GROMACS .gro file of C-alpha atoms in nm:
model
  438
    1UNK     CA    1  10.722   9.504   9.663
    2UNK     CA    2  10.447   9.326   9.439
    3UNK     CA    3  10.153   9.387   9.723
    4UNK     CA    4   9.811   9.333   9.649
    5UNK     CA    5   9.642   9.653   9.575
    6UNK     CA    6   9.329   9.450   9.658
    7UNK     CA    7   9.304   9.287   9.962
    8UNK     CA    8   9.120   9.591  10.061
    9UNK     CA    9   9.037   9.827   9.870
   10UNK     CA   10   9.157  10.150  10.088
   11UNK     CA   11   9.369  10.038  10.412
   12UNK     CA   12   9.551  10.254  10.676
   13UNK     CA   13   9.725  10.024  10.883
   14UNK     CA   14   9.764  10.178  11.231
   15UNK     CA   15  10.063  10.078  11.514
   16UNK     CA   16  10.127   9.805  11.316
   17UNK     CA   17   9.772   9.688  11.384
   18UNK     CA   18   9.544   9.562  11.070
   19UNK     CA   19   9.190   9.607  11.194
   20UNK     CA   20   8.920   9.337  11.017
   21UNK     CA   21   8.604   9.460  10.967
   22UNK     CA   22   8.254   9.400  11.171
   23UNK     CA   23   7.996   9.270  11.057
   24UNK     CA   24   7.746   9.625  10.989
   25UNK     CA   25   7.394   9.651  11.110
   26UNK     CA   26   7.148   9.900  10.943
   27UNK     CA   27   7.111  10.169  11.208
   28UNK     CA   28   6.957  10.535  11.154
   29UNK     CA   29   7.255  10.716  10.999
   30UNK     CA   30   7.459  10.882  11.274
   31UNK     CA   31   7.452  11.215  11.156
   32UNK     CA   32   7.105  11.255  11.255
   33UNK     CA   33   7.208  11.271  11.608
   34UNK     CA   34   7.212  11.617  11.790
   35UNK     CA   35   7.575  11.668  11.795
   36UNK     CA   36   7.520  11.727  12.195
   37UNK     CA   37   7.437  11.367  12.203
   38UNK     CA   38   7.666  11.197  12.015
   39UNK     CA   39   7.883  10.944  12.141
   40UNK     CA   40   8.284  10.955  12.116
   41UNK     CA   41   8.282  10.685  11.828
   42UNK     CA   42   7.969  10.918  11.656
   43UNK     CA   43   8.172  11.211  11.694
   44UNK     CA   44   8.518  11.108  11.585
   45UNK     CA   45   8.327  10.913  11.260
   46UNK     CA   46   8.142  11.270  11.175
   47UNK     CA   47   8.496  11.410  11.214
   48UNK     CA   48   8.668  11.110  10.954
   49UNK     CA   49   8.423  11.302  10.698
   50UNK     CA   50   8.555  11.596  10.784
   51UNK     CA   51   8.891  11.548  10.743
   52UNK     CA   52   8.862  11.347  10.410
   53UNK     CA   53   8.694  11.665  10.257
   54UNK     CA   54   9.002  11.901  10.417
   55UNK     CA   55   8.796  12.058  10.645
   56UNK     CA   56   8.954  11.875  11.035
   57UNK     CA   57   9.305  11.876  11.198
   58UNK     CA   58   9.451  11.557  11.200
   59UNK     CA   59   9.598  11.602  11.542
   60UNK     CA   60   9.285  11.645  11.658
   61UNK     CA   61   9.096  11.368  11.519
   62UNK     CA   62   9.373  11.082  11.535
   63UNK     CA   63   9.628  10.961  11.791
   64UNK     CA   64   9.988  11.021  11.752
   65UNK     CA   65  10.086  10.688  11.673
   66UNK     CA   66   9.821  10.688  11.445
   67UNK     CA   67  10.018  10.966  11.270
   68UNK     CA   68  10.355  10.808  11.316
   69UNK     CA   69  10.230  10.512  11.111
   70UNK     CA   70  10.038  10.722  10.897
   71UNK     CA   71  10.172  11.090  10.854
   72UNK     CA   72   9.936  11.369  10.776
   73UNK     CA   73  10.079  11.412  10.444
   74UNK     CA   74  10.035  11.071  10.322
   75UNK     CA   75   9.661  11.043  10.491
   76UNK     CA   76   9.599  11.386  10.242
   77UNK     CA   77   9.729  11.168   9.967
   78UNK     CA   78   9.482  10.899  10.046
   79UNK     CA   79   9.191  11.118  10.114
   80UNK     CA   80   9.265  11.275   9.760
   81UNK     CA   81   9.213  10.957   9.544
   82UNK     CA   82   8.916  10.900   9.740
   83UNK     CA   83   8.742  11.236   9.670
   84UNK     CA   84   8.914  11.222   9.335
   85UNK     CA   85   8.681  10.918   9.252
   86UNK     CA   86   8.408  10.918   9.489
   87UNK     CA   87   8.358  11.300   9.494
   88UNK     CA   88   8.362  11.512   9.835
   89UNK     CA   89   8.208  11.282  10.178
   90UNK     CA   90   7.868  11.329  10.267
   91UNK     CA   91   7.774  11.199  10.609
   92UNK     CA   92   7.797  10.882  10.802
   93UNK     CA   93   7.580  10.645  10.655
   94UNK     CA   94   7.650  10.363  10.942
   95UNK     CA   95   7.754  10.295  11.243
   96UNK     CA   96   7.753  10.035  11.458
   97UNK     CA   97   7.785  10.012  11.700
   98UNK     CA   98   7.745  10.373  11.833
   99UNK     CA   99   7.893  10.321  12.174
  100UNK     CA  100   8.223  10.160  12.263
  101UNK     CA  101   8.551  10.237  12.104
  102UNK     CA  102   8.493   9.984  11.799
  103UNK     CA  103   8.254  10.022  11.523
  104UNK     CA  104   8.185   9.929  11.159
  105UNK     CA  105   8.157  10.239  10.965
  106UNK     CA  106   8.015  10.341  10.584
  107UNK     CA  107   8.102  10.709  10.529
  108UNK     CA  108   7.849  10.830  10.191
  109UNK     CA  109   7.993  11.006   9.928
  110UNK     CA  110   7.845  11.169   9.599
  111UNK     CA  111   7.959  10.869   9.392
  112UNK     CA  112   7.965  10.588   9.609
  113UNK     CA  113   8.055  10.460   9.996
  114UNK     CA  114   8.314  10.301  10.148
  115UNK     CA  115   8.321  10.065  10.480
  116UNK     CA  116   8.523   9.974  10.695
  117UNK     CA  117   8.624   9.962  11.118
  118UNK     CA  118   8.721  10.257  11.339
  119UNK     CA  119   8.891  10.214  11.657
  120UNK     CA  120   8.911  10.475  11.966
  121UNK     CA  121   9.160  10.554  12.214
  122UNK     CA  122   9.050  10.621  12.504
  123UNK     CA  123   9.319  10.657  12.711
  124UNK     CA  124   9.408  10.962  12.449
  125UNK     CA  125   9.067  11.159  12.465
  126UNK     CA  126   8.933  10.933  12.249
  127UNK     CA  127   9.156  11.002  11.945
  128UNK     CA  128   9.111  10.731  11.639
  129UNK     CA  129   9.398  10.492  11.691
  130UNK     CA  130   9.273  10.274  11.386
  131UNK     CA  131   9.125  10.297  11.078
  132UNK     CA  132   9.067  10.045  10.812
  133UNK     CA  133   8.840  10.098  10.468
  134UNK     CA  134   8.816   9.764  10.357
  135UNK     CA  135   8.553   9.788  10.057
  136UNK     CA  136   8.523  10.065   9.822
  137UNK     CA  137   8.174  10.110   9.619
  138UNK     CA  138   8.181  10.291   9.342
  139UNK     CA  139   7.846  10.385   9.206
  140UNK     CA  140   7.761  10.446   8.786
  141UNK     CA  141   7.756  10.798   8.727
  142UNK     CA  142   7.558  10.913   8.366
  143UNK     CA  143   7.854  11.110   8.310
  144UNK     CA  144   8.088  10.911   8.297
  145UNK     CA  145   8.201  10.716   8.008
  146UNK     CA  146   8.457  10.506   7.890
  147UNK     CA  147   8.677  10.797   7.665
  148UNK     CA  148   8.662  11.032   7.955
  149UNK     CA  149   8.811  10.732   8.175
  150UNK     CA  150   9.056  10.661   7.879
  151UNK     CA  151   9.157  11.010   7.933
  152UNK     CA  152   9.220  11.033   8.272
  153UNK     CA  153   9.434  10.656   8.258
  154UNK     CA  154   9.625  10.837   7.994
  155UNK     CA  155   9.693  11.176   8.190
  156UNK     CA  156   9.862  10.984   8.438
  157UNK     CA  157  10.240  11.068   8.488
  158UNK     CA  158  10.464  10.780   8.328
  159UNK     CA  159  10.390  10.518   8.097
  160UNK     CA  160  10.066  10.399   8.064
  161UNK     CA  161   9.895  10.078   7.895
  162UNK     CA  162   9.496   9.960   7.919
  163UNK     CA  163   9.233   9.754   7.694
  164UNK     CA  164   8.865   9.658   7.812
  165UNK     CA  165   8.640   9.444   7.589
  166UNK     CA  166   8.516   9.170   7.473
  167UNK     CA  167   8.761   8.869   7.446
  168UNK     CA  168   8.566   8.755   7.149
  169UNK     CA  169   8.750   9.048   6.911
  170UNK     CA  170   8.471   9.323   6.918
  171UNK     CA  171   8.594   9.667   6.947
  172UNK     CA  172   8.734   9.740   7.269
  173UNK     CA  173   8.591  10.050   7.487
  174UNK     CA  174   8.924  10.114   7.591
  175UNK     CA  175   9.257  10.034   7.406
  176UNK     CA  176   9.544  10.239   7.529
  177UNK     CA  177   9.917  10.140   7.399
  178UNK     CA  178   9.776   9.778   7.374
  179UNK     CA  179  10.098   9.614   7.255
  180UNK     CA  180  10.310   9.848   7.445
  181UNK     CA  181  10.441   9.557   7.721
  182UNK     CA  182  10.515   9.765   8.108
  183UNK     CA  183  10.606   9.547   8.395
  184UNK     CA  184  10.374   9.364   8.593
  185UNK     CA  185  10.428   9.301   8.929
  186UNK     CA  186  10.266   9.008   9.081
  187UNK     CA  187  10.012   8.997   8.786
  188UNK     CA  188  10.281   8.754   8.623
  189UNK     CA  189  10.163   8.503   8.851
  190UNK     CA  190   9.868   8.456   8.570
  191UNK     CA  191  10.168   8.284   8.341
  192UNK     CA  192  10.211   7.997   8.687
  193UNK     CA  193   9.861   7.991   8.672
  194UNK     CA  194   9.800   7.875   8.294
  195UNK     CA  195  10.087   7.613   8.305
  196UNK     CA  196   9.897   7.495   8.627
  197UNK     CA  197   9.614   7.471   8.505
  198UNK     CA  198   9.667   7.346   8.157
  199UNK     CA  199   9.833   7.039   8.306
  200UNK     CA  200   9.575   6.973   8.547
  201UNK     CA  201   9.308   6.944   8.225
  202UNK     CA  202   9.585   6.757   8.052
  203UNK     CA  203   9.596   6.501   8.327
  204UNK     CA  204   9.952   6.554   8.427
  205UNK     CA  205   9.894   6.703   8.764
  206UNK     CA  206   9.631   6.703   9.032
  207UNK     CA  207   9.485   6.992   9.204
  208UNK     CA  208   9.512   6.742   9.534
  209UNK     CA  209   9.896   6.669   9.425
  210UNK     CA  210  10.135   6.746   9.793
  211UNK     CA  211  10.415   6.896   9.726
  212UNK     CA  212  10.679   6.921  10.042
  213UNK     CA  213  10.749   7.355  10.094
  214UNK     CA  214  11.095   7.376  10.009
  215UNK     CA  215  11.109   7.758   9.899
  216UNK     CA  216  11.130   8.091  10.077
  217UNK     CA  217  11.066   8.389   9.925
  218UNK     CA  218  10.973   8.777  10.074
  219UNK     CA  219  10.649   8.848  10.156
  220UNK     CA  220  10.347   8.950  10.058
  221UNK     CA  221  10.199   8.596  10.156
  222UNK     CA  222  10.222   8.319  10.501
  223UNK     CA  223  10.378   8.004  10.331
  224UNK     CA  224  10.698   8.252  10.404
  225UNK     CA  225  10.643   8.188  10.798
  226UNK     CA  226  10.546   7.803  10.778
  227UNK     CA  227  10.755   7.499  10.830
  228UNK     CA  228  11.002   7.371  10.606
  229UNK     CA  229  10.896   7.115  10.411
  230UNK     CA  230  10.532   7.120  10.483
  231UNK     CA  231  10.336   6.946  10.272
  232UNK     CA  232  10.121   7.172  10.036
  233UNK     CA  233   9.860   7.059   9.805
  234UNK     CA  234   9.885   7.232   9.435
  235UNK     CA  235   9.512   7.395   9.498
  236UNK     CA  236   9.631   7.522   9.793
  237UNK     CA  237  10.019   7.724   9.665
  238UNK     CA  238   9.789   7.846   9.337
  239UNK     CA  239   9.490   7.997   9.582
  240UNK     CA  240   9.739   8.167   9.843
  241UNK     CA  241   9.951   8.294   9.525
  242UNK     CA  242   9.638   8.450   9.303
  243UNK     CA  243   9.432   8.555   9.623
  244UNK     CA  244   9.656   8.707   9.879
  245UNK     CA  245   9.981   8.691   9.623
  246UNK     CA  246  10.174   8.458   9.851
  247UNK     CA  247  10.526   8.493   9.721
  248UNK     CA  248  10.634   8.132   9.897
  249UNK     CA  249  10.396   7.954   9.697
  250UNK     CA  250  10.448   8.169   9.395
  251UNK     CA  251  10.789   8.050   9.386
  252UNK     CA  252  10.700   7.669   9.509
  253UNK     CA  253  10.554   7.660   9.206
  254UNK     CA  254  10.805   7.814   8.926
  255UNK     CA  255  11.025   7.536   9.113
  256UNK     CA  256  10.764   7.230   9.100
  257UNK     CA  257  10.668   7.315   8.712
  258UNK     CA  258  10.972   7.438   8.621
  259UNK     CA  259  11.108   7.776   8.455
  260UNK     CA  260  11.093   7.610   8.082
  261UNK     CA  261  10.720   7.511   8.146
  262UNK     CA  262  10.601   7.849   8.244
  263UNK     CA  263  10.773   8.005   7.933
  264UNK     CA  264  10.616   7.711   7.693
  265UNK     CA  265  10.264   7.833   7.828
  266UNK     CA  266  10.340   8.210   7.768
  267UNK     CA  267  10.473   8.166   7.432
  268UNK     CA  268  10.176   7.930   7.344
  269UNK     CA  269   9.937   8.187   7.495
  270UNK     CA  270  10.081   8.422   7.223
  271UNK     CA  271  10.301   8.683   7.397
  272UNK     CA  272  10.473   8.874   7.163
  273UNK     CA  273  10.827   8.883   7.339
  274UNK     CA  274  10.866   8.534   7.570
  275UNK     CA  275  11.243   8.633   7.526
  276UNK     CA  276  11.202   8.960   7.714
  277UNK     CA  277  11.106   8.715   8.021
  278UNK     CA  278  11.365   8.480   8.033
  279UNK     CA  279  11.531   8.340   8.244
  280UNK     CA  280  11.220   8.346   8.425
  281UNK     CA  281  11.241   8.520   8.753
  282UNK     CA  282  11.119   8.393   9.024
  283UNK     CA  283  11.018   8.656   9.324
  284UNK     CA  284  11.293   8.603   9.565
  285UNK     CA  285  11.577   8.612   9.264
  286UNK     CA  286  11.352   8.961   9.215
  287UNK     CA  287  11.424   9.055   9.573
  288UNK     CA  288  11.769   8.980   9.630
  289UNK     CA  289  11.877   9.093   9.247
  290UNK     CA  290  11.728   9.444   9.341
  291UNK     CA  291  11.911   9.451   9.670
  292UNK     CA  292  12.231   9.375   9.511
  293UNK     CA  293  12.472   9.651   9.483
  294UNK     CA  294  12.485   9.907   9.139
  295UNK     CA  295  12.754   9.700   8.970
  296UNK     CA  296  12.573   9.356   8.977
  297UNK     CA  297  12.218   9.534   8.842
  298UNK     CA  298  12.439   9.658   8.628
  299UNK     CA  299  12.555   9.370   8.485
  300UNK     CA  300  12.237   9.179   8.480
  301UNK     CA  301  12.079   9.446   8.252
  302UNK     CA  302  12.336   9.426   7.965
  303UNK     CA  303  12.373   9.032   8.000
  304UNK     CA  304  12.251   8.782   7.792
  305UNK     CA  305  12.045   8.511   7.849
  306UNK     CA  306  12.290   8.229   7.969
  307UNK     CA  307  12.473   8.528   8.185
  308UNK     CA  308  12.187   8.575   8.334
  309UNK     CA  309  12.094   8.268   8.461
  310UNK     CA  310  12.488   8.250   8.606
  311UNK     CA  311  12.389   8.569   8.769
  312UNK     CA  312  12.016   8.404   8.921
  313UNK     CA  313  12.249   8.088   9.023
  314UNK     CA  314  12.516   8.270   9.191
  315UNK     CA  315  12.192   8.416   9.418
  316UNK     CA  316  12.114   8.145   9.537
  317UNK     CA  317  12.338   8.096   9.875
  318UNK     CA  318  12.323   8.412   9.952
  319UNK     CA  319  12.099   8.569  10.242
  320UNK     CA  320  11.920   8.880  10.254
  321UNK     CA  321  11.668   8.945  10.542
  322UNK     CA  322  11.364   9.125  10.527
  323UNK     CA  323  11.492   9.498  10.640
  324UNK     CA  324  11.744   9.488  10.345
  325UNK     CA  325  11.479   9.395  10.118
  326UNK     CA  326  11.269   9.644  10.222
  327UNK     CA  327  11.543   9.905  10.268
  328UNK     CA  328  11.645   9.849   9.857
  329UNK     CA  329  11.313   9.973   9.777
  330UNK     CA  330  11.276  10.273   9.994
  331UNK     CA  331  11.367  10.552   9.769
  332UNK     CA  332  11.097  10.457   9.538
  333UNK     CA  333  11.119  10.294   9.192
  334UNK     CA  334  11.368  10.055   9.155
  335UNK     CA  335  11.537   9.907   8.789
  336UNK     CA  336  11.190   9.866   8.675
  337UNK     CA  337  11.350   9.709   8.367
  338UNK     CA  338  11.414   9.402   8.574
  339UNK     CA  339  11.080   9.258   8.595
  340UNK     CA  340  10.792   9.084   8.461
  341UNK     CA  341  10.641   9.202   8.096
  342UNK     CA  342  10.370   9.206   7.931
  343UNK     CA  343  10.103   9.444   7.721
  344UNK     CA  344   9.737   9.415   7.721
  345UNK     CA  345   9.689   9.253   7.425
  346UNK     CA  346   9.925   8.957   7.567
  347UNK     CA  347   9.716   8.984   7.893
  348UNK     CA  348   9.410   8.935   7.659
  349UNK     CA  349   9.579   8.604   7.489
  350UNK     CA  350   9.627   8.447   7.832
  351UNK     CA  351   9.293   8.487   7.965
  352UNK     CA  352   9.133   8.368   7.612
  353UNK     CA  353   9.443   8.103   7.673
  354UNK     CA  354   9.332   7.985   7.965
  355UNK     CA  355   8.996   7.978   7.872
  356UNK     CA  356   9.093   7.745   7.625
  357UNK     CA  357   9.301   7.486   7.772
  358UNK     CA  358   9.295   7.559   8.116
  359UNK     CA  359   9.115   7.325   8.370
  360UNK     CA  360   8.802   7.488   8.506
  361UNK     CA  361   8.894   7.509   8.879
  362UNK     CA  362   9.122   7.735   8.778
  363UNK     CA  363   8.845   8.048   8.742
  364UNK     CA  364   8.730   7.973   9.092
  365UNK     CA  365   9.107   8.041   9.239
  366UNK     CA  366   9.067   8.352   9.055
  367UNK     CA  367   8.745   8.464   9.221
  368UNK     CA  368   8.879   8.415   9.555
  369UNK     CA  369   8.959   8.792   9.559
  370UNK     CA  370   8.760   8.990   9.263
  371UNK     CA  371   8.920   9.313   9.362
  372UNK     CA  372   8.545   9.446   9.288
  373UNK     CA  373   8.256   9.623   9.533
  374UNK     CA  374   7.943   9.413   9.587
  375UNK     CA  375   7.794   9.640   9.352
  376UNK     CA  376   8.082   9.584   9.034
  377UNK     CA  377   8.023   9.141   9.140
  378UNK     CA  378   7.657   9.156   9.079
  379UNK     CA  379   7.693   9.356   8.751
  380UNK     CA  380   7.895   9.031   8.630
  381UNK     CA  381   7.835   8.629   8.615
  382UNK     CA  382   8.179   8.626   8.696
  383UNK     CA  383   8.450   8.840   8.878
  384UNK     CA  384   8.795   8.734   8.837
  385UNK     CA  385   9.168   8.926   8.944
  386UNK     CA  386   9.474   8.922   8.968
  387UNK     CA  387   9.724   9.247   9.032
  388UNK     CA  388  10.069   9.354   9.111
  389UNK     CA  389  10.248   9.643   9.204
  390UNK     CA  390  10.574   9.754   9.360
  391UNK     CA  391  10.723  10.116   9.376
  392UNK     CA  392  10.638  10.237   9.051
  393UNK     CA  393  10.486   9.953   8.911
  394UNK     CA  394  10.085   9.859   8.916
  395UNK     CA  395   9.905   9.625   8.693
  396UNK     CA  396   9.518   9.547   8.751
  397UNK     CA  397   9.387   9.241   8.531
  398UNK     CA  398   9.021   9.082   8.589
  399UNK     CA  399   8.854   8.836   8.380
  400UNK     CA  400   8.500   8.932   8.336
  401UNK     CA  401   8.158   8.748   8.184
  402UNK     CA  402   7.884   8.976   8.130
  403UNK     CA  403   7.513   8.855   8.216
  404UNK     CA  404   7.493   8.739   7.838
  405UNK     CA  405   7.786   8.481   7.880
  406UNK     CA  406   8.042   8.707   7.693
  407UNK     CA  407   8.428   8.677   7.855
  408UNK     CA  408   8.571   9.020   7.883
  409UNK     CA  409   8.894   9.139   7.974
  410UNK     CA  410   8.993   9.468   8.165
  411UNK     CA  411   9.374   9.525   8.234
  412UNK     CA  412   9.497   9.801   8.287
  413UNK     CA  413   9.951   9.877   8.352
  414UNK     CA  414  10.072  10.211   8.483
  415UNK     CA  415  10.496  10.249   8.509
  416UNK     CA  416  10.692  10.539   8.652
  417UNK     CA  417  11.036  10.563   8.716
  418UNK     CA  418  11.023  10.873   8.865
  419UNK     CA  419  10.768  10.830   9.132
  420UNK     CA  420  10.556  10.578   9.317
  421UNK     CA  421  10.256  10.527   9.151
  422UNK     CA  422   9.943  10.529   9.338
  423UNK     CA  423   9.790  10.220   9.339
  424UNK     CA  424   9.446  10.322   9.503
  425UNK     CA  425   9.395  10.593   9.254
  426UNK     CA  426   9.439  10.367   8.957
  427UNK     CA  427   9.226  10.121   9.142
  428UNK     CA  428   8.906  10.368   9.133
  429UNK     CA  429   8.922  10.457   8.806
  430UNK     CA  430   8.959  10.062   8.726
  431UNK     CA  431   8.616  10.048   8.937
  432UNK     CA  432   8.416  10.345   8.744
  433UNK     CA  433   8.448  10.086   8.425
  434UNK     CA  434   8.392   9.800   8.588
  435UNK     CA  435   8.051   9.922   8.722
  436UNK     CA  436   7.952  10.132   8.394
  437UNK     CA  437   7.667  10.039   8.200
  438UNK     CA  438   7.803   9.901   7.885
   0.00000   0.00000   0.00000
């Protein structure tokens, strides 16, 4: 339901429990403790490795609301796209602290690391209760290059789009279906974004402009949970929706610039279909639309434009809560054809958009969250992301400039009716360019 695939870059949330990180310490790597020796939180990190490479019984390494949360099948799944794009775990790089039932963790693999917190039980033998990756570092392997990545983005089951190059029309390294448009999830928040920002350059708004909070959407996001009618500075709804895709303020500001204004700055930016977007959704009208029964979907899909917009209006006194929401999308893939569009040579025209006529705050909001390891950030001047996904939707879209001042764009769409798509997958493979000597 258009959550960040970001925020971190691998997360198992445990008993409803989101674990942030500690601050890590270099220590001597655990493993080099005689396994006699080793602590509980030692032990049950040497174990983690083990059961990402297959080789451990989840029953015996986690608790069972650990597994209730996150079932053995799905933690396969997960483990999978890590070894997929990391290669098989090596060893426990880090730990620290080594006694307790809290640590900060790095787990090596062939390709790369990834850190993040483990938490013990030890009322339950000392079972993991919690486990969070929160950064994912890829490192540059000499064998990979950018066709054998095109051909593993391409292999992928449903429809597939991606282009990564320069902005400044060089041959891209990657161009798959680049006019072929594929819904976007929350990376349609880029569109709010250039209308923003173009008339904060123009002088027509101010980053410091208050508006009072008088939209409710779903979440992702916390404007969702905040008074009604708090006052909310411009800045602050465009940071909260790019960085942590905060629906609220997403949809704070379709209402404060208006639909019309949003679709003046995507046809401007050059998107080959503005048509194909309007009336301009806005997340909720998203939400509830999809949680509408067969015949109204129905009928939305073969309106026209001015139906539609009857249809939007007629949404808005009605009520959904958050379980029937979430219950409309828990089959999997929902009318994908009511979405967001774009391709990634319209993505491209924003950000070269943007770059024209946007005001420069703008690229810091973007950096908030680059969506990249430490390693992929210092291989760029500048990092910047935004991404969407829901069931069977995923688009990731940075904005890069290489160490010779040259803007390049990597975005990269992946649709399936059929199936969920798996966002952390498409999220490594995103990384291996990102961090590949070019």
């Amino acid at each position: 339901m258009m959550r960040r695939p970001t925020f971190a870059m691998l997360a198992l949330a445990t008993s409803g429990l989101w674990l942030p990180p500690l601050a890590a310490q270099e220590t001597p790597p655990a493993a080099a403790t005689a396994p006699a020796e080793r602590t509980p939180l030692e032990t049950r990190a040497a174990e983690v490795v083990d059961a990402i490479n297959g080789k451990a019984d989840p029953a015996k390494v986690f608790a069972p609301e650990f597994l209730k949360a996150v079932p053995p099948a799905q933690l396969a799944t997960v483990y999978a796209s890590l070894t997929a794009q990391l290669g098989a775990a090596v060893a426990v790089e880090t730990l620290t602290p080594r006694e307790g039932t809290r640590a900060a963790l790095v787990i090596r693999f062939e390709r790369g690391t990834t850190t993040g917190t483990i938490v013990l039980d030890p009322a339950q033998g000392n079972l993991i209760k919690g486990l969070l990756f929160s950064k994912f570092d890829p490192v540059a392997q000499a064998s990979d290059t950018p066709a054998k990545v095109a051909a593993e983005i391409s292999a992928l089951p449903g429809v597939v789009n991606a282009w990564f190059g320069p902005l400044d029309g060089t041959a891209p390294l990657v161009s798959i279906n680049p006019d072929k448009p594929l819904a976007l999830g929350s990376a349609f928040k880029l569109y709010i974004l250039a209308a923003l920002a173009e008339d904060v350059k123009a002088g027509k708004r101010k980053w410091t402009d208050v508006v009072p909070l008088d939209q409710k959407s779903f979440p992702s996001g916390q404007l969702q949970s905040w008074p009604q009618g708090a006052p909310v500075t411009l800045h602050t709804l465009a940071s909260l929706m790019i960085s942590i895709s905060d629906n609220t303020a997403t949809d704070q500001l379709i209402t404060t610039l208006g639909r019309d204004r949003i679709l003046k700055a995507m046809k401007d930016s050059g998107h080959a279909d503005p048509a194909h977007n309007t009336p301009f959704l806005t997340t909720r009208e998203l939400f509830v639309l999809k949680a509408s029964d067969a015949p109204r979907i129905a009928g939305y899909r073969k309106s026209d434009t001015e139906r539609r917009a009857a249809i939007l209006k007629e949404l808005d006194g009605e009520t959904r809560t958050l379980e029937e929401v979430t219950a409309a999308f828990a089959n999997g893939p929902k009318a994908l054809d009511i979405e967001w569009y774009a391709s990634p040579a319209d993505l491209a025209k924003l950000l070269a958009f943007m770059r024209r006529t946007a005001d420069p705050k703008v690229f810091e909001i973007m950096a908030i969250n680059p969506a990249a390891s430490d390693g992929i950030v210092k291989n760029w001047s500048y990092v910047g992301f935004k991404g969407g996904s829901e069931p069977g939707v995923i688009n990731l879209t940075w904005l890069l400039t290489d160490k010779a001042g040259r803007d390049w764009v990597l975005t990269i769409g992946w649709n399936n009716e059929a199936a969920a798509v798996e966002d952390t997958k498409l999220l490594g493979i995103a990384q291996r360019l990102l961090i590949m000597p070019r």
